[in-house]
Amino acid sequence: MNSDSDLQIAGDILEVPHLLQPPREHPATVAEFVGLARSLAADRPRWEHLVRYDASSRWYHRLLAAPGYEVWLLSWVPGQGSGLHDHGRSAGVLTVLDGVLTEHTERGVRTLTTGAERVFAPGYAHEVVNDTLEPAVSLHVYYPGLTEMPMHPAAPHCEARTEPRTLTV
């Protein structure tokens, strides 16, 4: 029988090494960076003992630096925030590891609970704040690695630090 629905493969495709893609040593796509953030978030023993809480300033620790990207661990005590900023030429993934954070952008306000992820492109401006009475911890993957974090004045059209409006995450 010879029809369009017939598919025949001669031999085992896995026996043809030149057709297989070698596994990447480091992430290179948005999906792979999200996967990296998820695997690090799930590996609590890798980061939990590093977390510190500092009432005088936001605490941060570079967890990983590799070619083309870096991973930061941040803690937030109640009331601490980042100020309105972007990440220059870096794109990123923000994952809440513990607690609740609030993200303010020109589009509105999002409540980010434990496990929430945000993926953003270069130039994306936001303010992240711990508006709760409990501390929070977040993981940030930047690619390429973070070289600048320009601060922005709160613009009239930006809802940063105004009456919260909840959006579906």
Short mmCIF file of N, CA, C and O in Angstrom, two decimals, residues 1-98:
data_model
loop_
_atom_site.label_atom_id
_atom_site.label_comp_id
_atom_site.label_asym_id
_atom_site.label_seq_id
_atom_site.Cartn_x
_atom_site.Cartn_y
_atom_site.Cartn_z
N MET A 1 0.86 -1.16 0.00
CA MET A 1 0.00 0.00 0.00
C MET A 1 0.91 1.22 0.00
O MET A 1 1.87 1.30 0.72
N ASN A 2 0.56 2.19 -0.80
CA ASN A 2 1.37 3.40 -0.91
C ASN A 2 0.43 4.60 -0.96
O ASN A 2 -0.12 4.90 -2.01
N SER A 3 0.22 5.22 0.19
CA SER A 3 -0.67 6.38 0.24
C SER A 3 -0.02 7.48 1.06
O SER A 3 1.02 7.28 1.69
N ASP A 4 -0.64 8.65 1.05
CA ASP A 4 -0.10 9.77 1.80
C ASP A 4 -0.12 9.52 3.31
O ASP A 4 0.61 10.16 4.06
N SER A 5 -0.94 8.62 3.78
CA SER A 5 -1.02 8.37 5.22
C SER A 5 0.01 7.34 5.68
O SER A 5 0.14 7.10 6.86
N ASP A 6 0.69 6.69 4.75
CA ASP A 6 1.71 5.72 5.13
C ASP A 6 3.01 6.45 5.47
O ASP A 6 3.46 7.32 4.75
N LEU A 7 3.61 6.06 6.58
CA LEU A 7 4.90 6.61 6.98
C LEU A 7 5.79 5.46 7.35
O LEU A 7 5.46 4.69 8.25
N GLN A 8 6.88 5.35 6.65
CA GLN A 8 7.81 4.28 6.94
C GLN A 8 9.19 4.88 7.15
O GLN A 8 9.63 5.72 6.38
N ILE A 9 9.86 4.45 8.20
CA ILE A 9 11.21 4.89 8.49
C ILE A 9 12.10 3.67 8.42
O ILE A 9 11.85 2.67 9.10
N ALA A 10 13.12 3.79 7.60
CA ALA A 10 14.06 2.67 7.47
C ALA A 10 15.08 2.77 8.60
O ALA A 10 15.83 3.73 8.66
N GLY A 11 15.08 1.83 9.49
CA GLY A 11 16.04 1.83 10.57
C GLY A 11 15.58 2.68 11.74
O GLY A 11 14.48 3.24 11.76
N ASP A 12 16.44 2.80 12.73
CA ASP A 12 16.15 3.55 13.96
C ASP A 12 16.70 4.96 13.82
O ASP A 12 17.91 5.15 13.67
N ILE A 13 15.84 5.97 13.87
CA ILE A 13 16.26 7.37 13.73
C ILE A 13 17.27 7.77 14.79
O ILE A 13 18.13 8.61 14.57
N LEU A 14 17.20 7.14 15.96
CA LEU A 14 18.14 7.46 17.03
C LEU A 14 19.54 6.91 16.75
O LEU A 14 20.49 7.26 17.43
N GLU A 15 19.67 6.06 15.76
CA GLU A 15 20.97 5.52 15.37
C GLU A 15 21.68 6.43 14.38
O GLU A 15 22.73 6.09 13.87
N VAL A 16 21.11 7.56 14.09
CA VAL A 16 21.70 8.51 13.15
C VAL A 16 22.10 9.75 13.93
O VAL A 16 21.37 10.75 13.97
N PRO A 17 23.26 9.73 14.61
CA PRO A 17 23.66 10.81 15.52
C PRO A 17 23.72 12.18 14.86
O PRO A 17 23.47 13.18 15.51
N HIS A 18 24.04 12.24 13.58
CA HIS A 18 24.16 13.55 12.93
C HIS A 18 22.81 14.26 12.80
O HIS A 18 22.76 15.44 12.56
N LEU A 19 21.71 13.55 13.00
CA LEU A 19 20.38 14.18 12.94
C LEU A 19 19.92 14.71 14.29
O LEU A 19 18.96 15.46 14.36
N LEU A 20 20.59 14.30 15.35
CA LEU A 20 20.19 14.72 16.69
C LEU A 20 20.86 16.04 17.06
O LEU A 20 22.02 16.27 16.75
N GLN A 21 20.12 16.90 17.75
CA GLN A 21 20.68 18.15 18.25
C GLN A 21 21.42 17.87 19.55
O GLN A 21 20.88 17.21 20.43
N PRO A 22 22.65 18.36 19.69
CA PRO A 22 23.33 18.15 20.97
C PRO A 22 22.63 18.95 22.06
O PRO A 22 22.10 20.04 21.80
N PRO A 23 22.60 18.42 23.27
CA PRO A 23 21.95 19.18 24.36
C PRO A 23 22.74 20.46 24.61
O PRO A 23 23.96 20.48 24.55
N ARG A 24 22.01 21.55 24.88
CA ARG A 24 22.66 22.83 25.16
C ARG A 24 23.19 22.84 26.58
O ARG A 24 22.53 22.37 27.50
N GLU A 25 24.36 23.43 26.73
CA GLU A 25 24.93 23.57 28.06
C GLU A 25 24.23 24.68 28.84
O GLU A 25 24.10 24.62 30.05
N HIS A 26 23.77 25.72 28.12
CA HIS A 26 23.12 26.87 28.75
C HIS A 26 21.84 27.21 27.99
O HIS A 26 21.76 26.98 26.79
N PRO A 27 20.86 27.79 28.67
CA PRO A 27 19.62 28.19 28.00
C PRO A 27 19.89 29.21 26.90
O PRO A 27 20.83 30.00 27.00
N ALA A 28 19.04 29.19 25.87
CA ALA A 28 19.20 30.14 24.78
C ALA A 28 17.87 30.72 24.30
O ALA A 28 17.86 31.68 23.54
N THR A 29 16.76 30.16 24.74
CA THR A 29 15.45 30.66 24.33
C THR A 29 14.66 31.10 25.56
O THR A 29 15.01 30.73 26.69
N VAL A 30 13.61 31.86 25.34
CA VAL A 30 12.77 32.30 26.45
C VAL A 30 12.25 31.08 27.22
O VAL A 30 12.30 31.05 28.45
N ALA A 31 11.79 30.08 26.50
CA ALA A 31 11.26 28.88 27.17
C ALA A 31 12.33 28.21 28.02
O ALA A 31 12.05 27.73 29.12
N GLU A 32 13.56 28.17 27.54
CA GLU A 32 14.64 27.55 28.31
C GLU A 32 14.99 28.38 29.55
O GLU A 32 15.32 27.82 30.60
N PHE A 33 14.91 29.72 29.44
CA PHE A 33 15.16 30.55 30.63
C PHE A 33 14.04 30.38 31.66
O PHE A 33 14.30 30.35 32.86
N VAL A 34 12.81 30.26 31.19
CA VAL A 34 11.70 29.98 32.12
C VAL A 34 11.92 28.62 32.77
O VAL A 34 11.74 28.46 33.98
N GLY A 35 12.35 27.65 31.99
CA GLY A 35 12.65 26.33 32.54
C GLY A 35 13.75 26.38 33.59
O GLY A 35 13.67 25.72 34.63
N LEU A 36 14.79 27.19 33.34
CA LEU A 36 15.86 27.37 34.31
C LEU A 36 15.30 27.96 35.60
O LEU A 36 15.60 27.48 36.70
N ALA A 37 14.49 29.01 35.48
CA ALA A 37 13.89 29.65 36.67
C ALA A 37 13.05 28.64 37.44
O ALA A 37 13.13 28.57 38.67
N ARG A 38 12.27 27.85 36.74
CA ARG A 38 11.42 26.85 37.41
C ARG A 38 12.24 25.79 38.12
O ARG A 38 11.92 25.38 39.24
N SER A 39 13.31 25.34 37.46
CA SER A 39 14.12 24.29 38.11
C SER A 39 14.85 24.84 39.33
O SER A 39 14.96 24.15 40.34
N LEU A 40 15.33 26.08 39.26
CA LEU A 40 15.98 26.67 40.42
C LEU A 40 14.97 26.92 41.55
O LEU A 40 15.27 26.70 42.72
N ALA A 41 13.77 27.37 41.19
CA ALA A 41 12.73 27.59 42.20
C ALA A 41 12.39 26.29 42.92
O ALA A 41 12.18 26.27 44.14
N ALA A 42 12.37 25.19 42.19
CA ALA A 42 12.03 23.89 42.78
C ALA A 42 13.17 23.32 43.62
O ALA A 42 12.93 22.47 44.48
N ASP A 43 14.38 23.82 43.40
CA ASP A 43 15.55 23.32 44.13
C ASP A 43 15.80 24.17 45.37
O ASP A 43 16.82 24.83 45.51
N ARG A 44 14.86 24.15 46.28
CA ARG A 44 14.90 24.98 47.49
C ARG A 44 16.19 24.86 48.30
O ARG A 44 16.72 25.86 48.77
N PRO A 45 16.75 23.66 48.47
CA PRO A 45 18.01 23.56 49.22
C PRO A 45 19.17 24.34 48.58
O PRO A 45 20.12 24.71 49.25
N ARG A 46 19.06 24.62 47.29
CA ARG A 46 20.13 25.36 46.61
C ARG A 46 20.14 26.84 46.99
O ARG A 46 21.18 27.47 46.97
N TRP A 47 18.96 27.40 47.32
CA TRP A 47 18.91 28.84 47.57
C TRP A 47 18.42 29.24 48.95
O TRP A 47 18.77 30.31 49.44
N GLU A 48 17.64 28.41 49.61
CA GLU A 48 16.99 28.81 50.85
C GLU A 48 17.98 29.26 51.93
O GLU A 48 17.76 30.25 52.63
N HIS A 49 19.10 28.57 52.08
CA HIS A 49 20.08 28.91 53.12
C HIS A 49 20.82 30.22 52.84
O HIS A 49 21.45 30.78 53.73
N LEU A 50 20.72 30.73 51.63
CA LEU A 50 21.39 31.98 51.25
C LEU A 50 20.58 33.22 51.58
O LEU A 50 21.13 34.32 51.69
N VAL A 51 19.28 33.07 51.73
CA VAL A 51 18.38 34.22 51.89
C VAL A 51 18.66 34.96 53.20
O VAL A 51 18.81 34.35 54.26
N ARG A 52 18.72 36.26 53.10
CA ARG A 52 18.87 37.15 54.25
C ARG A 52 17.80 38.23 54.13
O ARG A 52 17.42 38.62 53.03
N TYR A 53 17.37 38.75 55.27
CA TYR A 53 16.40 39.84 55.29
C TYR A 53 17.08 41.05 55.91
O TYR A 53 17.65 40.95 56.99
N ASP A 54 17.01 42.17 55.23
CA ASP A 54 17.67 43.40 55.68
C ASP A 54 16.63 44.51 55.70
O ASP A 54 16.11 44.90 54.65
N ALA A 55 16.34 45.01 56.88
CA ALA A 55 15.33 46.06 57.02
C ALA A 55 15.79 47.40 56.46
O ALA A 55 14.96 48.25 56.12
N SER A 56 17.09 47.60 56.32
CA SER A 56 17.58 48.90 55.86
C SER A 56 17.65 49.01 54.34
O SER A 56 17.57 50.11 53.79
N SER A 57 17.82 47.89 53.63
CA SER A 57 17.83 47.94 52.17
C SER A 57 17.49 46.57 51.62
O SER A 57 17.62 45.55 52.31
N ARG A 58 17.05 46.55 50.37
CA ARG A 58 16.73 45.27 49.74
C ARG A 58 17.99 44.43 49.66
O ARG A 58 19.05 44.88 49.27
N TRP A 59 17.88 43.15 50.01
CA TRP A 59 19.00 42.23 49.98
C TRP A 59 18.98 41.49 48.64
O TRP A 59 17.91 41.12 48.13
N TYR A 60 20.14 41.25 48.07
CA TYR A 60 20.23 40.47 46.83
C TYR A 60 21.53 39.69 46.81
O TYR A 60 22.53 40.06 47.44
N HIS A 61 21.50 38.59 46.07
CA HIS A 61 22.66 37.71 45.96
C HIS A 61 22.67 37.11 44.55
O HIS A 61 21.65 36.58 44.09
N ARG A 62 23.82 37.21 43.86
CA ARG A 62 23.91 36.57 42.55
C ARG A 62 24.10 35.08 42.76
O ARG A 62 25.11 34.63 43.27
N LEU A 63 23.09 34.33 42.36
CA LEU A 63 23.06 32.88 42.57
C LEU A 63 23.86 32.15 41.50
O LEU A 63 24.47 31.11 41.78
N LEU A 64 23.86 32.68 40.28
CA LEU A 64 24.49 31.99 39.17
C LEU A 64 24.88 33.02 38.12
O LEU A 64 24.10 33.92 37.81
N ALA A 65 26.08 32.87 37.56
CA ALA A 65 26.51 33.67 36.42
C ALA A 65 27.06 32.70 35.39
O ALA A 65 27.87 31.83 35.70
N ALA A 66 26.59 32.81 34.17
CA ALA A 66 27.01 31.92 33.09
C ALA A 66 27.08 32.73 31.80
O ALA A 66 26.62 33.88 31.78
N PRO A 67 27.64 32.17 30.76
CA PRO A 67 27.74 32.93 29.51
C PRO A 67 26.37 33.40 29.02
O PRO A 67 25.48 32.59 28.78
N GLY A 68 26.19 34.71 28.97
CA GLY A 68 24.97 35.27 28.41
C GLY A 68 23.81 35.48 29.38
O GLY A 68 22.78 36.00 28.99
N TYR A 69 23.94 35.10 30.63
CA TYR A 69 22.85 35.30 31.58
C TYR A 69 23.37 35.25 33.01
O TYR A 69 24.48 34.81 33.27
N GLU A 70 22.52 35.72 33.92
CA GLU A 70 22.80 35.59 35.35
C GLU A 70 21.50 35.46 36.11
O GLU A 70 20.44 35.83 35.61
N VAL A 71 21.61 34.90 37.31
CA VAL A 71 20.44 34.64 38.15
C VAL A 71 20.67 35.30 39.50
O VAL A 71 21.71 35.12 40.12
N TRP A 72 19.67 36.07 39.95
CA TRP A 72 19.75 36.79 41.23
C TRP A 72 18.65 36.33 42.15
O TRP A 72 17.52 36.07 41.72
N LEU A 73 18.97 36.27 43.42
CA LEU A 73 18.04 35.95 44.48
C LEU A 73 17.83 37.24 45.27
O LEU A 73 18.81 37.89 45.64
N LEU A 74 16.57 37.66 45.49
CA LEU A 74 16.27 38.88 46.22
C LEU A 74 15.31 38.60 47.36
O LEU A 74 14.43 37.74 47.24
N SER A 75 15.48 39.32 48.46
CA SER A 75 14.49 39.25 49.54
C SER A 75 13.88 40.62 49.73
O SER A 75 14.49 41.65 49.44
N TRP A 76 12.65 40.61 50.20
CA TRP A 76 11.86 41.83 50.36
C TRP A 76 11.18 41.78 51.72
O TRP A 76 10.34 40.92 51.95
N VAL A 77 11.52 42.69 52.62
CA VAL A 77 10.77 42.77 53.87
C VAL A 77 9.56 43.66 53.61
O VAL A 77 9.52 44.39 52.61
N PRO A 78 8.57 43.63 54.47
CA PRO A 78 7.38 44.45 54.25
C PRO A 78 7.74 45.91 54.00
O PRO A 78 8.57 46.49 54.70
N GLY A 79 7.14 46.47 52.95
CA GLY A 79 7.34 47.87 52.61
C GLY A 79 8.47 48.14 51.64
O GLY A 79 8.55 49.24 51.09
N GLN A 80 9.35 47.17 51.40
CA GLN A 80 10.44 47.41 50.46
C GLN A 80 9.97 47.31 49.02
O GLN A 80 9.11 46.50 48.69
N GLY A 81 10.56 48.16 48.17
CA GLY A 81 10.23 48.15 46.76
C GLY A 81 11.44 48.50 45.91
O GLY A 81 12.46 48.96 46.42
N SER A 82 11.30 48.30 44.63
CA SER A 82 12.40 48.51 43.70
C SER A 82 12.46 49.92 43.14
O SER A 82 13.48 50.32 42.60
N GLY A 83 11.36 50.65 43.20
CA GLY A 83 11.26 51.89 42.43
C GLY A 83 10.96 51.54 40.99
O GLY A 83 11.21 50.41 40.54
N LEU A 84 10.42 52.47 40.24
CA LEU A 84 10.07 52.24 38.84
C LEU A 84 11.36 52.21 38.02
O LEU A 84 12.15 53.15 38.04
N HIS A 85 11.60 51.11 37.31
CA HIS A 85 12.85 50.90 36.59
C HIS A 85 12.65 49.98 35.40
O HIS A 85 11.61 49.33 35.27
N ASP A 86 13.65 49.92 34.52
CA ASP A 86 13.69 48.87 33.51
C ASP A 86 15.04 48.16 33.64
O ASP A 86 15.80 48.44 34.56
N HIS A 87 15.33 47.25 32.74
CA HIS A 87 16.55 46.44 32.84
C HIS A 87 17.47 46.65 31.64
O HIS A 87 18.22 45.74 31.27
N GLY A 88 17.39 47.84 31.04
CA GLY A 88 18.26 48.14 29.91
C GLY A 88 18.04 47.16 28.78
O GLY A 88 16.92 46.89 28.38
N ARG A 89 19.13 46.60 28.28
CA ARG A 89 19.04 45.68 27.14
C ARG A 89 18.74 44.24 27.55
O ARG A 89 18.66 43.35 26.70
N SER A 90 18.57 44.00 28.84
CA SER A 90 18.31 42.64 29.32
C SER A 90 16.82 42.31 29.32
O SER A 90 15.99 43.14 29.70
N ALA A 91 16.50 41.09 28.92
CA ALA A 91 15.17 40.52 29.10
C ALA A 91 15.23 39.72 30.40
O ALA A 91 16.31 39.54 30.96
N GLY A 92 14.10 39.24 30.88
CA GLY A 92 14.18 38.51 32.13
C GLY A 92 12.97 37.67 32.47
O GLY A 92 11.93 37.72 31.81
N VAL A 93 13.18 36.91 33.54
CA VAL A 93 12.12 36.10 34.14
C VAL A 93 12.16 36.40 35.63
O VAL A 93 13.20 36.30 36.26
N LEU A 94 11.02 36.79 36.19
CA LEU A 94 10.88 37.02 37.63
C LEU A 94 9.98 35.92 38.16
O LEU A 94 8.90 35.71 37.62
N THR A 95 10.42 35.23 39.21
CA THR A 95 9.64 34.17 39.83
C THR A 95 9.56 34.44 41.33
O THR A 95 10.58 34.67 41.97
N VAL A 96 8.36 34.42 41.89
CA VAL A 96 8.19 34.60 43.32
C VAL A 96 8.38 33.23 43.99
O VAL A 96 7.67 32.28 43.68
N LEU A 97 9.37 33.18 44.87
CA LEU A 97 9.69 31.92 45.56
C LEU A 97 8.93 31.76 46.86
O LEU A 97 8.54 30.65 47.23
N ASP A 98 8.74 32.86 47.58
CA ASP A 98 8.01 32.87 48.86
C ASP A 98 7.31 34.21 48.99
O ASP A 98 7.86 35.24 48.61
#
